[in-house]
GROMACS .gro file of N, CA and C in nm:
model
  537
    1LYS      N    1  -3.306   8.187   0.077
    1LYS     CA    2  -3.181   8.114   0.069
    1LYS      C    3  -3.199   7.980  -0.002
    2GLU      N    4  -3.316   7.918   0.020
    2GLU     CA    5  -3.341   7.789  -0.043
    2GLU      C    6  -3.374   7.801  -0.191
    3HIS      N    7  -3.428   7.917  -0.233
    3HIS     CA    8  -3.471   7.936  -0.372
    3HIS      C    9  -3.421   8.072  -0.423
    4PRO      N   10  -3.292   8.084  -0.454
    4PRO     CA   11  -3.238   8.214  -0.495
    4PRO      C   12  -3.294   8.264  -0.627
    5GLN      N   13  -3.358   8.179  -0.705
    5GLN     CA   14  -3.415   8.222  -0.832
    5GLN      C   15  -3.550   8.293  -0.813
    6ILE      N   16  -3.603   8.294  -0.693
    6ILE     CA   17  -3.732   8.361  -0.665
    6ILE      C   18  -3.702   8.490  -0.592
    7LEU      N   19  -3.754   8.601  -0.647
    7LEU     CA   20  -3.728   8.733  -0.589
    7LEU      C   21  -3.859   8.797  -0.545
    8ASP      N   22  -3.856   8.866  -0.434
    8ASP     CA   23  -3.968   8.947  -0.388
    8ASP      C   24  -3.948   9.087  -0.445
    9MET      N   25  -4.022   9.120  -0.550
    9MET     CA   26  -4.003   9.248  -0.618
    9MET      C   27  -4.062   9.366  -0.541
   10THR      N   28  -4.112   9.343  -0.419
   10THR     CA   29  -4.144   9.455  -0.332
   10THR      C   30  -4.021   9.498  -0.254
   11ARG      N   31  -3.923   9.408  -0.246
   11ARG     CA   32  -3.798   9.439  -0.175
   11ARG      C   33  -3.683   9.467  -0.272
   12VAL      N   34  -3.677   9.391  -0.379
   12VAL     CA   35  -3.576   9.411  -0.483
   12VAL      C   36  -3.646   9.489  -0.593
   13ARG      N   37  -3.607   9.611  -0.615
   13ARG     CA   38  -3.680   9.699  -0.706
   13ARG      C   39  -3.626   9.698  -0.848
   14ARG      N   40  -3.507   9.639  -0.869
   14ARG     CA   41  -3.452   9.632  -1.004
   14ARG      C   42  -3.369   9.505  -1.018
   15VAL      N   43  -3.392   9.437  -1.131
   15VAL     CA   44  -3.315   9.317  -1.163
   15VAL      C   45  -3.275   9.327  -1.309
   16ARG      N   46  -3.146   9.303  -1.336
   16ARG     CA   47  -3.100   9.303  -1.474
   16ARG      C   48  -3.071   9.159  -1.516
   17ILE      N   49  -3.133   9.121  -1.628
   17ILE     CA   50  -3.108   8.989  -1.687
   17ILE      C   51  -3.069   9.015  -1.833
   18GLY      N   52  -2.940   9.001  -1.862
   18GLY     CA   53  -2.894   9.032  -1.997
   18GLY      C   54  -2.919   9.179  -2.028
   19ASN      N   55  -2.990   9.207  -2.138
   19ASN     CA   56  -3.018   9.346  -2.174
   19ASN      C   57  -3.155   9.393  -2.123
   20VAL      N   58  -3.218   9.313  -2.035
   20VAL     CA   59  -3.349   9.348  -1.981
   20VAL      C   60  -3.333   9.401  -1.838
   21ASN      N   61  -3.387   9.519  -1.814
   21ASN     CA   62  -3.386   9.584  -1.684
   21ASN      C   63  -3.529   9.579  -1.629
   22ILE      N   64  -3.552   9.492  -1.533
   22ILE     CA   65  -3.686   9.475  -1.476
   22ILE      C   66  -3.696   9.563  -1.353
   23ILE      N   67  -3.798   9.650  -1.354
   23ILE     CA   68  -3.820   9.748  -1.247
   23ILE      C   69  -3.955   9.718  -1.184
   24SER      N   70  -3.964   9.728  -1.051
   24SER     CA   71  -4.092   9.702  -0.986
   24SER      C   72  -4.149   9.829  -0.922
   25LEU      N   73  -4.280   9.836  -0.925
   25LEU     CA   74  -4.355   9.942  -0.855
   25LEU      C   75  -4.463   9.872  -0.773
   26PRO      N   76  -4.433   9.835  -0.649
   26PRO     CA   77  -4.533   9.764  -0.569
   26PRO      C   78  -4.645   9.857  -0.524
   27GLY      N   79  -4.759   9.797  -0.493
   27GLY     CA   80  -4.870   9.871  -0.434
   27GLY      C   81  -4.972   9.919  -0.535
   28SER      N   82  -5.058  10.007  -0.487
   28SER     CA   83  -5.167  10.060  -0.568
   28SER      C   84  -5.167  10.211  -0.559
   29GLN      N   85  -5.224  10.275  -0.660
   29GLN     CA   86  -5.235  10.420  -0.654
   29GLN      C   87  -5.345  10.463  -0.557
   30ARG      N   88  -5.432  10.371  -0.521
   30ARG     CA   89  -5.543  10.404  -0.431
   30ARG      C   90  -5.551  10.300  -0.319
   31ALA      N   91  -5.532  10.345  -0.197
   31ALA     CA   92  -5.532  10.253  -0.083
   31ALA      C   93  -5.665  10.180  -0.068
   32PHE      N   94  -5.777  10.241  -0.111
   32PHE     CA   95  -5.906  10.176  -0.091
   32PHE      C   96  -5.922  10.051  -0.176
   33TYR      N   97  -5.835  10.029  -0.275
   33TYR     CA   98  -5.839   9.906  -0.353
   33TYR      C   99  -5.777   9.788  -0.277
   34LEU      N  100  -5.701   9.818  -0.174
   34LEU     CA  101  -5.626   9.716  -0.102
   34LEU      C  102  -5.706   9.659   0.014
   35LYS      N  103  -5.690   9.531   0.038
   35LYS     CA  104  -5.757   9.468   0.153
   35LYS      C  105  -5.714   9.534   0.283
   36ALA      N  106  -5.590   9.577   0.290
   36ALA     CA  107  -5.538   9.640   0.411
   36ALA      C  108  -5.576   9.788   0.422
   37GLY      N  109  -5.643   9.842   0.319
   37GLY     CA  110  -5.685   9.982   0.322
   37GLY      C  111  -5.567  10.075   0.340
   38ASP      N  112  -5.580  10.172   0.431
   38ASP     CA  113  -5.474  10.270   0.454
   38ASP      C  114  -5.346  10.209   0.509
   39GLN      N  115  -5.354  10.087   0.561
   39GLN     CA  116  -5.236  10.018   0.612
   39GLN      C  117  -5.157   9.951   0.500
   40GLY      N  118  -5.216   9.947   0.379
   40GLY     CA  119  -5.153   9.880   0.266
   40GLY      C  120  -5.049   9.967   0.198
   41CYS      N  121  -4.991   9.913   0.095
   41CYS     CA  122  -4.885   9.981   0.021
   41CYS      C  123  -4.946  10.063  -0.093
   42ALA      N  124  -4.963  10.192  -0.071
   42ALA     CA  125  -5.011  10.283  -0.175
   42ALA      C  126  -4.894  10.371  -0.215
   43TYR      N  127  -4.888  10.406  -0.343
   43TYR     CA  128  -4.779  10.492  -0.389
   43TYR      C  129  -4.832  10.627  -0.433
   44ASN      N  130  -4.740  10.725  -0.442
   44ASN     CA  131  -4.776  10.860  -0.484
   44ASN      C  132  -4.682  10.904  -0.596
   45LYS      N  133  -4.694  11.029  -0.639
   45LYS     CA  134  -4.611  11.079  -0.750
   45LYS      C  135  -4.461  11.072  -0.718
   46LYS      N  136  -4.424  11.097  -0.593
   46LYS     CA  137  -4.284  11.090  -0.553
   46LYS      C  138  -4.232  10.947  -0.571
   47ASP      N  139  -4.313  10.847  -0.534
   47ASP     CA  140  -4.274  10.707  -0.553
   47ASP      C  141  -4.259  10.674  -0.701
   48LEU      N  142  -4.347  10.730  -0.783
   48LEU     CA  143  -4.338  10.708  -0.928
   48LEU      C  144  -4.207  10.763  -0.983
   49MET      N  145  -4.168  10.880  -0.938
   49MET     CA  146  -4.043  10.941  -0.987
   49MET      C  147  -3.922  10.860  -0.939
   50LYS      N  148  -3.927  10.809  -0.817
   50LYS     CA  149  -3.817  10.726  -0.767
   50LYS      C  150  -3.806  10.598  -0.851
   51THR      N  151  -3.919  10.539  -0.884
   51THR     CA  152  -3.920  10.420  -0.969
   51THR      C  153  -3.865  10.454  -1.108
   52ALA      N  154  -3.905  10.567  -1.162
   52ALA     CA  155  -3.857  10.609  -1.294
   52ALA      C  156  -3.706  10.629  -1.295
   53SER      N  157  -3.649  10.663  -1.181
   53SER     CA  158  -3.503  10.683  -1.174
   53SER      C  159  -3.426  10.551  -1.190
   54LEU      N  160  -3.496  10.438  -1.184
   54LEU     CA  161  -3.431  10.307  -1.201
   54LEU      C  162  -3.416  10.267  -1.348
   55VAL      N  163  -3.470  10.348  -1.438
   55VAL     CA  164  -3.458  10.321  -1.581
   55VAL      C  165  -3.310  10.331  -1.620
   56THR      N  166  -3.267  10.237  -1.702
   56THR     CA  167  -3.129  10.236  -1.751
   56THR      C  168  -3.131  10.250  -1.902
   57GLU      N  169  -3.069  10.355  -1.953
   57GLU     CA  170  -3.063  10.375  -2.098
   57GLU      C  171  -2.988  10.260  -2.164
   58ARG      N  172  -3.018  10.235  -2.288
   58ARG     CA  173  -2.957  10.129  -2.370
   58ARG      C  174  -2.998   9.989  -2.327
   59LEU      N  175  -3.087   9.977  -2.228
   59LEU     CA  176  -3.140   9.847  -2.190
   59LEU      C  177  -3.289   9.846  -2.221
   60THR      N  178  -3.346   9.727  -2.229
   60THR     CA  179  -3.490   9.714  -2.244
   60THR      C  180  -3.550   9.721  -2.104
   61ASN      N  181  -3.619   9.831  -2.073
   61ASN     CA  182  -3.678   9.852  -1.942
   61ASN      C  183  -3.819   9.796  -1.939
   62VAL      N  184  -3.847   9.716  -1.836
   62VAL     CA  185  -3.977   9.651  -1.819
   62VAL      C  186  -4.028   9.686  -1.679
   63LEU      N  187  -4.149   9.739  -1.672
   63LEU     CA  188  -4.209   9.769  -1.542
   63LEU      C  189  -4.303   9.657  -1.500
   64LEU      N  190  -4.286   9.607  -1.378
   64LEU     CA  191  -4.380   9.514  -1.317
   64LEU      C  192  -4.454   9.592  -1.210
   65ALA      N  193  -4.587   9.595  -1.219
   65ALA     CA  194  -4.665   9.670  -1.121
   65ALA      C  195  -4.805   9.611  -1.110
   66PRO      N  196  -4.858   9.605  -0.989
   66PRO     CA  197  -4.996   9.559  -0.975
   66PRO      C  198  -5.095   9.654  -1.043
   67SER      N  199  -5.072   9.785  -1.029
   67SER     CA  200  -5.163   9.883  -1.087
   67SER      C  201  -5.122   9.917  -1.229
   68PRO      N  202  -5.214   9.910  -1.324
   68PRO     CA  203  -5.180   9.945  -1.462
   68PRO      C  204  -5.187  10.096  -1.487
   69PRO      N  205  -5.124  10.140  -1.595
   69PRO     CA  206  -5.139  10.280  -1.635
   69PRO      C  207  -5.277  10.301  -1.698
   70ARG      N  208  -5.321  10.425  -1.705
   70ARG     CA  209  -5.448  10.455  -1.771
   70ARG      C  210  -5.434  10.430  -1.919
   71GLY      N  211  -5.524  10.350  -1.972
   71GLY     CA  212  -5.529  10.324  -2.115
   71GLY      C  213  -5.655  10.383  -2.174
   72ARG      N  214  -5.684  10.347  -2.298
   72ARG     CA  215  -5.804  10.396  -2.365
   72ARG      C  216  -5.870  10.279  -2.437
   73GLY      N  217  -6.000  10.270  -2.425
   73GLY     CA  218  -6.074  10.173  -2.503
   73GLY      C  219  -6.088  10.036  -2.440
   74GLU      N  220  -6.162   9.952  -2.509
   74GLU     CA  221  -6.202   9.823  -2.455
   74GLU      C  222  -6.089   9.720  -2.449
   75HIS      N  223  -5.981   9.739  -2.521
   75HIS     CA  224  -5.872   9.642  -2.521
   75HIS      C  225  -5.759   9.678  -2.425
   76ALA      N  226  -5.769   9.793  -2.359
   76ALA     CA  227  -5.663   9.840  -2.270
   76ALA      C  228  -5.647   9.747  -2.150
   77VAL      N  229  -5.526   9.747  -2.092
   77VAL     CA  230  -5.495   9.659  -1.980
   77VAL      C  231  -5.563   9.702  -1.851
   78ASP      N  232  -5.623   9.819  -1.849
   78ASP     CA  233  -5.690   9.869  -1.728
   78ASP      C  234  -5.842   9.873  -1.741
   79ARG      N  235  -5.897   9.800  -1.836
   79ARG     CA  236  -6.042   9.804  -1.859
   79ARG      C  237  -6.112   9.727  -1.747
   80GLY      N  238  -6.188   9.798  -1.666
   80GLY     CA  239  -6.258   9.738  -1.554
   80GLY      C  240  -6.406   9.717  -1.584
   81ARG      N  241  -6.475   9.663  -1.486
   81ARG     CA  242  -6.620   9.644  -1.500
   81ARG      C  243  -6.686   9.780  -1.523
   82GLY      N  244  -6.797   9.779  -1.592
   82GLY     CA  245  -6.866   9.904  -1.622
   82GLY      C  246  -6.805   9.975  -1.741
   83SER      N  247  -6.723   9.904  -1.819
   83SER     CA  248  -6.661   9.961  -1.940
   83SER      C  249  -6.585  10.089  -1.911
   84THR      N  250  -6.506  10.087  -1.804
   84THR     CA  251  -6.430  10.203  -1.762
   84THR      C  252  -6.282  10.169  -1.754
   85ASN      N  253  -6.199  10.260  -1.801
   85ASN     CA  254  -6.055  10.245  -1.785
   85ASN      C  255  -6.017  10.305  -1.651
   86ILE      N  256  -5.961  10.221  -1.563
   86ILE     CA  257  -5.941  10.260  -1.423
   86ILE      C  258  -5.794  10.276  -1.386
   87GLY      N  259  -5.703  10.272  -1.483
   87GLY     CA  260  -5.561  10.281  -1.454
   87GLY      C  261  -5.519  10.420  -1.408
   88ASN      N  262  -5.393  10.431  -1.373
   88ASN     CA  263  -5.337  10.552  -1.316
   88ASN      C  264  -5.281  10.644  -1.425
   89ARG      N  265  -5.335  10.765  -1.435
   89ARG     CA  266  -5.288  10.863  -1.534
   89ARG      C  267  -5.143  10.904  -1.509
   90ASP      N  268  -5.107  10.923  -1.381
   90ASP     CA  269  -4.970  10.963  -1.350
   90ASP      C  270  -4.870  10.856  -1.392
   91LEU      N  271  -4.906  10.730  -1.373
   91LEU     CA  272  -4.819  10.621  -1.416
   91LEU      C  273  -4.805  10.621  -1.567
   92ALA      N  274  -4.914  10.642  -1.638
   92ALA     CA  275  -4.908  10.649  -1.785
   92ALA      C  276  -4.814  10.761  -1.829
   93ASP      N  277  -4.821  10.875  -1.762
   93ASP     CA  278  -4.734  10.989  -1.795
   93ASP      C  279  -4.586  10.956  -1.772
   94VAL      N  280  -4.556  10.889  -1.661
   94VAL     CA  281  -4.418  10.852  -1.630
   94VAL      C  282  -4.365  10.752  -1.732
   95LEU      N  283  -4.446  10.652  -1.766
   95LEU     CA  284  -4.403  10.553  -1.865
   95LEU      C  285  -4.371  10.620  -1.998
   96ARG      N  286  -4.455  10.714  -2.038
   96ARG     CA  287  -4.434  10.785  -2.163
   96ARG      C  288  -4.309  10.874  -2.156
   97SER      N  289  -4.293  10.948  -2.047
   97SER     CA  290  -4.180  11.042  -2.037
   97SER      C  291  -4.046  10.969  -2.026
   98LYS      N  292  -4.043  10.853  -1.964
   98LYS     CA  293  -3.919  10.777  -1.949
   98LYS      C  294  -3.902  10.674  -2.060
   99GLU      N  295  -3.996  10.673  -2.153
   99GLU     CA  296  -3.993  10.580  -2.267
   99GLU      C  297  -3.980  10.435  -2.224
  100ILE      N  298  -4.057  10.400  -2.120
  100ILE     CA  299  -4.067  10.259  -2.078
  100ILE      C  300  -4.175  10.198  -2.166
  101ARG      N  301  -4.132  10.111  -2.257
  101ARG     CA  302  -4.222  10.058  -2.359
  101ARG      C  303  -4.279   9.921  -2.326
  102PHE      N  304  -4.238   9.864  -2.212
  102PHE     CA  305  -4.285   9.730  -2.175
  102PHE      C  306  -4.334   9.732  -2.031
  103GLY      N  307  -4.447   9.668  -2.006
  103GLY     CA  308  -4.500   9.660  -1.871
  103GLY      C  309  -4.592   9.540  -1.855
  104ILE      N  310  -4.587   9.481  -1.738
  104ILE     CA  311  -4.675   9.370  -1.703
  104ILE      C  312  -4.747   9.411  -1.575
  105PHE      N  313  -4.881   9.406  -1.581
  105PHE     CA  314  -4.962   9.464  -1.475
  105PHE      C  315  -5.065   9.365  -1.423
  106GLY      N  316  -5.117   9.394  -1.304
  106GLY     CA  317  -5.216   9.309  -1.240
  106GLY      C  318  -5.338   9.388  -1.196
  107TYR      N  319  -5.407   9.338  -1.097
  107TYR     CA  320  -5.523   9.398  -1.030
  107TYR      C  321  -5.651   9.400  -1.111
  108VAL      N  322  -5.646   9.418  -1.240
  108VAL     CA  323  -5.769   9.426  -1.319
  108VAL      C  324  -5.790   9.289  -1.385
  109ASN      N  325  -5.825   9.191  -1.302
  109ASN     CA  326  -5.833   9.052  -1.346
  109ASN      C  327  -5.933   9.032  -1.460
  110GLU      N  328  -6.036   9.113  -1.462
  110GLU     CA  329  -6.137   9.097  -1.568
  110GLU      C  330  -6.084   9.133  -1.706
  111SER      N  331  -5.967   9.198  -1.712
  111SER     CA  332  -5.901   9.228  -1.840
  111SER      C  333  -5.783   9.135  -1.864
  112GLY      N  334  -5.780   9.025  -1.792
  112GLY     CA  335  -5.670   8.930  -1.804
  112GLY      C  336  -5.644   8.890  -1.948
  113GLY      N  337  -5.517   8.894  -1.987
  113GLY     CA  338  -5.479   8.859  -2.123
  113GLY      C  339  -5.486   8.975  -2.220
  114HIS      N  340  -5.543   9.090  -2.180
  114HIS     CA  341  -5.542   9.206  -2.269
  114HIS      C  342  -5.400   9.256  -2.284
  115ALA      N  343  -5.366   9.294  -2.403
  115ALA     CA  344  -5.232   9.348  -2.430
  115ALA      C  345  -5.245   9.459  -2.534
  116THR      N  346  -5.168   9.564  -2.515
  116THR     CA  347  -5.164   9.674  -2.611
  116THR      C  348  -5.019   9.714  -2.635
  117TYR      N  349  -5.000   9.797  -2.736
  117TYR     CA  350  -4.873   9.866  -2.751
  117TYR      C  351  -4.863   9.967  -2.636
  118ASP      N  352  -4.751  10.036  -2.627
  118ASP     CA  353  -4.734  10.131  -2.518
  118ASP      C  354  -4.822  10.256  -2.532
  119ASP      N  355  -4.901  10.264  -2.638
  119ASP     CA  356  -4.997  10.374  -2.649
  119ASP      C  357  -5.119  10.351  -2.561
  120GLY      N  358  -5.131  10.230  -2.502
  120GLY     CA  359  -5.243  10.199  -2.414
  120GLY      C  360  -5.375  10.178  -2.485
  121PHE      N  361  -5.371  10.168  -2.617
  121PHE     CA  362  -5.494  10.159  -2.696
  121PHE      C  363  -5.489  10.049  -2.802
  122THR      N  364  -5.383  10.045  -2.880
  122THR     CA  365  -5.374   9.953  -2.993
  122THR      C  366  -5.348   9.811  -2.945
  123PRO      N  367  -5.439   9.716  -2.976
  123PRO     CA  368  -5.420   9.579  -2.929
  123PRO      C  369  -5.293   9.516  -2.984
  124ALA      N  370  -5.225   9.439  -2.899
  124ALA     CA  371  -5.106   9.363  -2.938
  124ALA      C  372  -5.145   9.215  -2.940
  125ARG      N  373  -5.109   9.148  -3.047
  125ARG     CA  374  -5.147   9.007  -3.062
  125ARG      C  375  -5.045   8.916  -2.995
  126PRO      N  376  -5.091   8.802  -2.943
  126PRO     CA  377  -4.997   8.705  -2.886
  126PRO      C  378  -4.905   8.646  -2.992
  127ALA      N  379  -4.790   8.601  -2.948
  127ALA     CA  380  -4.692   8.528  -3.030
  127ALA      C  381  -4.630   8.612  -3.141
  128VAL      N  382  -4.652   8.743  -3.141
  128VAL     CA  383  -4.596   8.832  -3.242
  128VAL      C  384  -4.497   8.925  -3.173
  129TRP      N  385  -4.376   8.936  -3.228
  129TRP     CA  386  -4.277   9.026  -3.170
  129TRP      C  387  -4.327   9.169  -3.179
  130GLN      N  388  -4.319   9.241  -3.067
  130GLN     CA  389  -4.370   9.378  -3.057
  130GLN      C  390  -4.256   9.471  -3.015
  131GLU      N  391  -4.259   9.594  -3.066
  131GLU     CA  392  -4.162   9.696  -3.026
  131GLU      C  393  -4.199   9.758  -2.891
  132SER      N  394  -4.325   9.737  -2.848
  132SER     CA  395  -4.370   9.780  -2.716
  132SER      C  396  -4.484   9.687  -2.676
  133LEU      N  397  -4.503   9.670  -2.545
  133LEU     CA  398  -4.606   9.577  -2.499
  133LEU      C  399  -4.645   9.607  -2.356
  134PHE      N  400  -4.773   9.632  -2.335
  134PHE     CA  401  -4.832   9.638  -2.201
  134PHE      C  402  -4.924   9.518  -2.191
  135LEU      N  403  -4.909   9.438  -2.086
  135LEU     CA  404  -4.982   9.313  -2.071
  135LEU      C  405  -5.052   9.307  -1.936
  136GLN      N  406  -5.178   9.271  -1.936
  136GLN     CA  407  -5.256   9.250  -1.813
  136GLN      C  408  -5.245   9.103  -1.777
  137SER      N  409  -5.187   9.074  -1.661
  137SER     CA  410  -5.158   8.936  -1.625
  137SER      C  411  -5.283   8.854  -1.592
  138GLY      N  412  -5.389   8.918  -1.545
  138GLY     CA  413  -5.507   8.841  -1.507
  138GLY      C  414  -5.485   8.767  -1.377
  139SER      N  415  -5.570   8.671  -1.351
  139SER     CA  416  -5.566   8.599  -1.224
  139SER      C  417  -5.509   8.459  -1.242
  140ALA      N  418  -5.414   8.424  -1.158
  140ALA     CA  419  -5.358   8.289  -1.159
  140ALA      C  420  -5.440   8.195  -1.071
  141GLU      N  421  -5.539   8.248  -1.003
  141GLU     CA  422  -5.623   8.168  -0.914
  141GLU      C  423  -5.700   8.061  -0.990
  142ALA      N  424  -5.734   7.954  -0.921
  142ALA     CA  425  -5.804   7.842  -0.984
  142ALA      C  426  -5.955   7.866  -0.995
  143TYR      N  427  -6.008   7.970  -0.928
  143TYR     CA  428  -6.151   7.995  -0.941
  143TYR      C  429  -6.177   8.079  -1.066
  144PRO      N  430  -6.292   8.057  -1.130
  144PRO     CA  431  -6.321   8.127  -1.256
  144PRO      C  432  -6.336   8.279  -1.237
  145VAL      N  433  -6.282   8.353  -1.331
  145VAL     CA  434  -6.297   8.498  -1.335
  145VAL      C  435  -6.365   8.532  -1.467
  146SER      N  436  -6.475   8.608  -1.462
  146SER     CA  437  -6.542   8.652  -1.584
  146SER      C  438  -6.460   8.762  -1.648
  147LEU      N  439  -6.437   8.748  -1.778
  147LEU     CA  440  -6.356   8.844  -1.852
  147LEU      C  441  -6.443   8.949  -1.920
  148ILE      N  442  -6.389   9.068  -1.935
  148ILE     CA  443  -6.459   9.180  -1.997
  148ILE      C  444  -6.511   9.145  -2.136
  149GLY      N  445  -6.430   9.083  -2.217
  149GLY     CA  446  -6.468   9.052  -2.355
  149GLY      C  447  -6.553   8.927  -2.369
  150GLY      N  448  -6.595   8.871  -2.257
  150GLY     CA  449  -6.671   8.746  -2.259
  150GLY      C  450  -6.581   8.629  -2.224
  151GLY      N  451  -6.641   8.523  -2.183
  151GLY     CA  452  -6.567   8.405  -2.143
  151GLY      C  453  -6.519   8.413  -2.000
  152ARG      N  454  -6.447   8.308  -1.960
  152ARG     CA  455  -6.394   8.301  -1.824
  152ARG      C  456  -6.249   8.258  -1.829
  153SER      N  457  -6.178   8.296  -1.726
  153SER     CA  458  -6.039   8.255  -1.710
  153SER      C  459  -6.029   8.170  -1.585
  154VAL      N  460  -5.952   8.062  -1.595
  154VAL     CA  461  -5.924   7.978  -1.478
  154VAL      C  462  -5.774   7.953  -1.477
  155GLY      N  463  -5.705   8.013  -1.382
  155GLY     CA  464  -5.562   7.991  -1.370
  155GLY      C  465  -5.481   8.046  -1.486
  156MET      N  466  -5.498   8.173  -1.517
  156MET     CA  467  -5.429   8.236  -1.630
  156MET      C  468  -5.286   8.274  -1.593
  157ALA      N  469  -5.196   8.254  -1.687
  157ALA     CA  470  -5.056   8.298  -1.672
  157ALA      C  471  -5.004   8.331  -1.812
  158HIS      N  472  -4.887   8.391  -1.818
  158HIS     CA  473  -4.829   8.431  -1.946
  158HIS      C  474  -4.681   8.399  -1.949
  159ILE      N  475  -4.633   8.368  -2.065
  159ILE     CA  476  -4.490   8.355  -2.089
  159ILE      C  477  -4.452   8.471  -2.178
  160VAL      N  478  -4.357   8.552  -2.132
  160VAL     CA  479  -4.313   8.670  -2.207
  160VAL      C  480  -4.166   8.650  -2.243
  161ASP      N  481  -4.137   8.661  -2.373
  161ASP     CA  482  -4.001   8.650  -2.423
  161ASP      C  483  -3.951   8.788  -2.463
  162PHE      N  484  -3.823   8.813  -2.438
  162PHE     CA  485  -3.759   8.937  -2.482
  162PHE      C  486  -3.642   8.902  -2.571
  163SER      N  487  -3.626   8.978  -2.678
  163SER     CA  488  -3.512   8.964  -2.767
  163SER      C  489  -3.478   9.102  -2.820
  164GLY      N  490  -3.358   9.148  -2.788
  164GLY     CA  491  -3.323   9.284  -2.826
  164GLY      C  492  -3.419   9.381  -2.759
  165ASN      N  493  -3.480   9.468  -2.836
  165ASN     CA  494  -3.578   9.563  -2.783
  165ASN      C  495  -3.720   9.525  -2.823
  166ARG      N  496  -3.746   9.395  -2.829
  166ARG     CA  497  -3.879   9.347  -2.865
  166ARG      C  498  -3.924   9.244  -2.762
  167ALA      N  499  -4.057   9.224  -2.759
  167ALA     CA  500  -4.114   9.123  -2.669
  167ALA      C  501  -4.232   9.056  -2.738
  168ARG      N  502  -4.262   8.936  -2.694
  168ARG     CA  503  -4.382   8.866  -2.738
  168ARG      C  504  -4.434   8.788  -2.617
  169PHE      N  505  -4.562   8.753  -2.622
  169PHE     CA  506  -4.621   8.681  -2.510
  169PHE      C  507  -4.713   8.571  -2.561
  170ARG      N  508  -4.738   8.477  -2.473
  170ARG     CA  509  -4.844   8.380  -2.497
  170ARG      C  510  -4.910   8.354  -2.364
  171THR      N  511  -5.038   8.322  -2.372
  171THR     CA  512  -5.119   8.300  -2.254
  171THR      C  513  -5.138   8.151  -2.234
  172VAL      N  514  -5.126   8.107  -2.110
  172VAL     CA  515  -5.153   7.969  -2.074
  172VAL      C  516  -5.258   7.969  -1.963
  173SER      N  517  -5.333   7.860  -1.955
  173SER     CA  518  -5.440   7.852  -1.856
  173SER      C  519  -5.448   7.710  -1.802
  174ALA      N  520  -5.494   7.698  -1.679
  174ALA     CA  521  -5.513   7.566  -1.620
  174ALA      C  522  -5.617   7.485  -1.700
  175THR      N  523  -5.711   7.555  -1.759
  175THR     CA  524  -5.814   7.491  -1.841
  175THR      C  525  -5.830   7.571  -1.969
  176PRO      N  526  -5.742   7.552  -2.068
  176PRO     CA  527  -5.741   7.636  -2.189
  176PRO      C  528  -5.875   7.636  -2.264
  177ASP      N  529  -5.950   7.529  -2.256
  177ASP     CA  530  -6.077   7.524  -2.328
  177ASP      C  531  -6.182   7.617  -2.266
  178ARG      N  532  -6.156   7.670  -2.147
  178ARG     CA  533  -6.254   7.757  -2.080
  178ARG      C  534  -6.217   7.903  -2.086
  179VAL      N  535  -6.108   7.936  -2.155
  179VAL     CA  536  -6.066   8.077  -2.165
  179VAL      C  537  -6.131   8.139  -2.287
   0.00000   0.00000   0.00000
């Protein structure tokens, strides 16, 4: 009530701002990734289909989810330690089938700042308008996180702009010289 501009996207699953339809998929595909384990919020294929039903044609659909879709290669938003892509294949299939071309994801902090087109492979550059964009948000925490491509992140965040059916992003950090 005090801050109506702040939404809990685990409770509000869809928000429309102009021509942008923001859809949320809370939780993880694997409960063992969660601190709460089996008591945590894990989703299954049925949950994915329910989320996909929130897509609105003629709008720019954007998925916000902690778990990224399965990508390919070292620049993908799901690149984890050990040079492995750890994202969810079912989520990648749903995004492709529903033509959701924009997504912002978390959990894989070591890939913070990685961005690709919706193919999950081709790197997307910052500050350039893209017809599709998957972005790994990284960690907003103040403690250093070692990044897959080298370097460290301290307090990483992103500003994402939408215009028509395009998006662009830029990365900001509490200590930009250390990213």
